[in-house]
Amino acid sequence: MTDQAQSMDRLHRVMASIRRETKSAKEPSKVFREFLSHLDQAHSAVPRRARTKPMPRRPAKKRAK
């Protein structure tokens, strides 16, 4: 077999396996809801730092004329 024929055979196997997976896949809306719930959990698990006040600015020095 040539390299091109082997590549085509591999491509056909991969395409066939993808088609089988999509037939048994979950409903897209359920997958999206699950994704959003994971995002929400990850967002709420991030510890938040307490806000600190910025350092007060020193008044500008007046220039002599």
Short mmCIF file of C-alpha atoms in Angstrom, two decimals:
data_model
loop_
_atom_site.label_atom_id
_atom_site.label_comp_id
_atom_site.label_asym_id
_atom_site.label_seq_id
_atom_site.Cartn_x
_atom_site.Cartn_y
_atom_site.Cartn_z
CA MET A 1 0.00 0.00 0.00
CA THR A 2 1.17 3.49 -0.73
CA ASP A 3 1.34 6.26 1.83
CA GLN A 4 -1.61 8.00 0.21
CA ALA A 5 -3.76 4.87 0.38
CA GLN A 6 -2.86 4.37 4.04
CA SER A 7 -3.71 7.99 4.76
CA MET A 8 -7.09 7.63 3.07
CA ASP A 9 -7.83 4.43 5.00
CA ARG A 10 -6.96 6.20 8.25
CA LEU A 11 -9.15 9.14 7.28
CA HIS A 12 -12.10 6.83 6.57
CA ARG A 13 -11.67 5.10 9.94
CA VAL A 14 -11.56 8.41 11.78
CA MET A 15 -14.60 9.75 9.94
CA ALA A 16 -16.54 6.57 10.70
CA SER A 17 -15.66 6.79 14.39
CA ILE A 18 -16.76 10.43 14.52
CA ARG A 19 -20.11 9.59 12.94
CA ARG A 20 -20.71 6.88 15.53
CA GLU A 21 -19.93 9.28 18.36
CA THR A 22 -22.29 11.97 17.13
CA LYS A 23 -25.21 9.56 16.92
CA SER A 24 -24.93 8.77 20.62
CA ALA A 25 -23.95 12.30 21.69
CA LYS A 26 -25.86 14.26 24.29
CA GLU A 27 -28.32 16.94 23.37
CA PRO A 28 -26.41 20.20 22.69
CA SER A 29 -28.54 22.28 25.05
CA LYS A 30 -27.82 19.89 27.92
CA VAL A 31 -24.10 20.01 27.20
CA PHE A 32 -24.21 23.82 27.15
CA ARG A 33 -26.11 23.98 30.46
CA GLU A 34 -23.57 21.61 32.01
CA PHE A 35 -20.75 23.79 30.71
CA LEU A 36 -22.35 26.90 32.22
CA SER A 37 -22.79 25.18 35.58
CA HIS A 38 -19.10 24.21 35.58
CA LEU A 39 -18.17 27.80 34.79
CA ASP A 40 -20.37 29.06 37.61
CA GLN A 41 -18.80 26.64 40.09
CA ALA A 42 -15.29 27.59 38.98
CA HIS A 43 -16.11 31.29 39.25
CA SER A 44 -17.53 30.98 42.76
CA ALA A 45 -14.58 28.86 43.91
CA VAL A 46 -12.04 31.60 43.15
CA PRO A 47 -11.12 33.40 46.38
CA ARG A 48 -11.54 37.13 46.18
CA ARG A 49 -9.04 39.55 47.63
CA ALA A 50 -10.29 42.29 49.86
CA ARG A 51 -10.07 45.67 48.22
CA THR A 52 -7.43 47.90 49.67
CA LYS A 53 -7.58 51.66 49.56
CA PRO A 54 -5.08 53.23 47.22
CA MET A 55 -2.32 55.27 48.80
CA PRO A 56 -3.35 58.92 49.15
CA ARG A 57 -1.55 61.23 46.77
CA ARG A 58 0.77 63.83 48.15
CA PRO A 59 -0.17 67.37 47.27
CA ALA A 60 1.82 68.79 44.37
CA LYS A 61 4.67 71.07 45.30
CA LYS A 62 4.14 74.68 44.39
CA ARG A 63 6.71 76.05 42.02
CA ALA A 64 8.47 79.29 42.69
CA LYS A 65 8.18 82.00 40.03
#
